[in-house]
CSV table of C-alpha atoms in Angstrom, one decimal:
chain,number,residue,atom,x,y,z
A,292,UNK,CA,89.9,25.9,229.4
A,293,UNK,CA,91.2,25.3,226.6
A,294,UNK,CA,94.5,25.3,224.8
A,295,UNK,CA,95.7,26.0,220.8
A,296,UNK,CA,99.1,24.6,219.1
A,297,UNK,CA,98.8,25.9,215.5
A,298,UNK,CA,102.2,24.8,213.3
A,299,UNK,CA,102.6,24.4,209.3
A,300,UNK,CA,102.8,28.2,208.5
A,301,UNK,CA,106.0,29.3,206.6
A,302,UNK,CA,107.6,30.4,203.6
A,303,UNK,CA,106.3,29.2,200.6
A,304,UNK,CA,106.1,30.6,196.5
A,305,UNK,CA,103.7,31.0,194.7
A,306,UNK,CA,101.3,28.3,193.3
A,307,UNK,CA,102.3,26.5,195.8
A,308,UNK,CA,101.0,25.3,199.2
A,309,UNK,CA,100.8,24.1,203.3
A,310,UNK,CA,98.9,22.4,205.6
A,311,UNK,CA,97.9,23.8,208.5
A,312,UNK,CA,97.3,22.2,212.1
A,313,UNK,CA,96.1,23.4,214.8
A,314,UNK,CA,95.7,21.4,218.0
A,315,UNK,CA,93.3,21.6,220.9
A,316,UNK,CA,93.8,20.4,224.5
A,317,UNK,CA,91.7,20.8,227.7
A,318,UNK,CA,90.3,19.2,231.1
A,319,UNK,CA,86.5,19.1,229.5
A,320,UNK,CA,84.6,20.9,226.9
A,321,UNK,CA,82.5,20.4,223.6
A,322,UNK,CA,83.6,21.9,220.1
A,323,UNK,CA,80.8,23.7,218.1
A,324,UNK,CA,83.1,25.2,215.8
A,325,UNK,CA,86.4,25.7,214.8
A,326,UNK,CA,88.0,28.0,212.5
A,327,UNK,CA,91.0,30.2,211.2
A,328,UNK,CA,91.6,33.7,210.7
A,329,UNK,CA,94.3,35.7,209.3
A,330,UNK,CA,95.8,39.0,209.4
A,331,UNK,CA,98.1,41.1,207.3
A,332,UNK,CA,100.0,44.1,209.1
A,333,UNK,CA,97.8,47.1,208.8
A,334,UNK,CA,94.2,45.5,207.8
A,335,UNK,CA,91.8,43.8,210.0
A,336,UNK,CA,91.8,40.0,211.7
A,337,UNK,CA,89.3,38.1,208.6
A,338,UNK,CA,88.1,34.8,209.0
A,339,UNK,CA,89.3,32.2,206.2
A,340,UNK,CA,87.1,29.2,206.4
A,341,UNK,CA,85.5,27.1,209.7
A,342,UNK,CA,83.6,24.1,211.0
A,343,UNK,CA,81.6,23.4,212.6
A,344,UNK,CA,80.6,20.1,215.1
A,345,UNK,CA,77.8,19.2,212.2
A,346,UNK,CA,80.9,19.6,209.8
A,347,UNK,CA,79.7,22.4,208.5
A,348,UNK,CA,82.0,24.3,206.2
A,349,UNK,CA,82.0,28.3,205.6
A,350,UNK,CA,84.6,29.9,203.7
A,351,UNK,CA,85.2,33.6,202.3
A,352,UNK,CA,84.8,34.7,199.0
A,353,UNK,CA,89.1,35.0,198.3
A,354,UNK,CA,90.1,30.9,199.0
A,355,UNK,CA,86.8,29.9,198.2
A,356,UNK,CA,88.4,25.5,195.4
A,357,UNK,CA,92.3,26.8,196.6
A,358,UNK,CA,91.6,26.3,201.2
A,359,UNK,CA,90.3,23.5,202.9
A,360,UNK,CA,89.1,23.0,206.1
A,361,UNK,CA,89.0,19.6,207.7
A,362,UNK,CA,88.5,18.3,211.2
A,363,UNK,CA,90.1,15.1,213.5
A,364,UNK,CA,87.6,14.9,216.5
A,365,UNK,CA,89.1,12.1,217.6
A,366,UNK,CA,91.9,14.0,218.0
A,367,UNK,CA,90.9,17.7,218.5
A,368,UNK,CA,92.5,18.7,215.3
A,369,UNK,CA,91.7,20.9,212.9
A,370,UNK,CA,93.3,21.2,209.7
A,371,UNK,CA,93.7,24.7,206.8
A,372,UNK,CA,94.6,23.1,203.5
A,373,UNK,CA,96.0,25.8,201.5
A,374,UNK,CA,96.8,25.3,197.5
A,375,UNK,CA,97.8,27.5,194.6
A,376,UNK,CA,99.2,30.0,197.2
A,377,UNK,CA,98.7,33.4,196.7
A,378,UNK,CA,101.3,36.6,197.8
A,379,UNK,CA,98.0,38.0,198.9
A,380,UNK,CA,97.5,35.7,201.1
A,381,UNK,CA,100.3,36.7,203.4
A,382,UNK,CA,99.2,37.0,206.7
A,383,UNK,CA,100.0,35.9,210.5
A,384,UNK,CA,96.7,33.3,211.0
A,385,UNK,CA,94.9,31.8,214.2
A,386,UNK,CA,93.6,28.8,214.7
A,387,UNK,CA,90.0,29.6,217.1
A,388,UNK,CA,87.2,27.6,219.0
A,389,UNK,CA,84.0,27.8,220.6
A,390,UNK,CA,82.8,25.9,223.3
A,391,UNK,CA,79.3,25.0,224.5
A,392,UNK,CA,79.0,26.8,227.6
A,393,UNK,CA,82.2,28.4,227.3
A,394,UNK,CA,82.9,33.2,226.5
A,395,UNK,CA,84.1,33.8,224.8
A,396,UNK,CA,86.6,32.1,221.9
A,397,UNK,CA,90.1,30.6,222.5
A,398,UNK,CA,92.4,31.8,220.1
A,399,UNK,CA,96.1,30.2,219.2
A,400,UNK,CA,99.3,32.1,218.9
A,401,UNK,CA,99.0,32.6,215.4
A,402,UNK,CA,101.5,31.3,212.3
A,403,UNK,CA,102.9,33.3,209.9
A,404,UNK,CA,102.2,32.8,206.4
A,405,UNK,CA,104.5,33.7,204.2
A,406,UNK,CA,104.1,33.7,200.0
A,407,UNK,CA,106.4,34.9,197.3
A,408,UNK,CA,106.7,36.2,193.7
């Protein structure tokens, strides 16, 4: 019912910036929230940031002040602006979407972010 396509990952040096994009498509759905998770090898997947349909945002403590999530409702697209990147941010980043009345969440394929020191 919903397809998520992420883009924008890549290799960047410490202190640099990247912007991730996640475009959602589907015949009919209403978004409750969209967000980003990340997973590094050997670690559990963790929430990075979410934005609700009411534009409430939440960030994990380690990215506060450096990352910013935004959404373009007309395009059904969510963005994650990542500044002051650290090697610890290296992970596969996954977009997720919760639609009203549909469970479970939908997930993108993931985009790799690698931060070198």
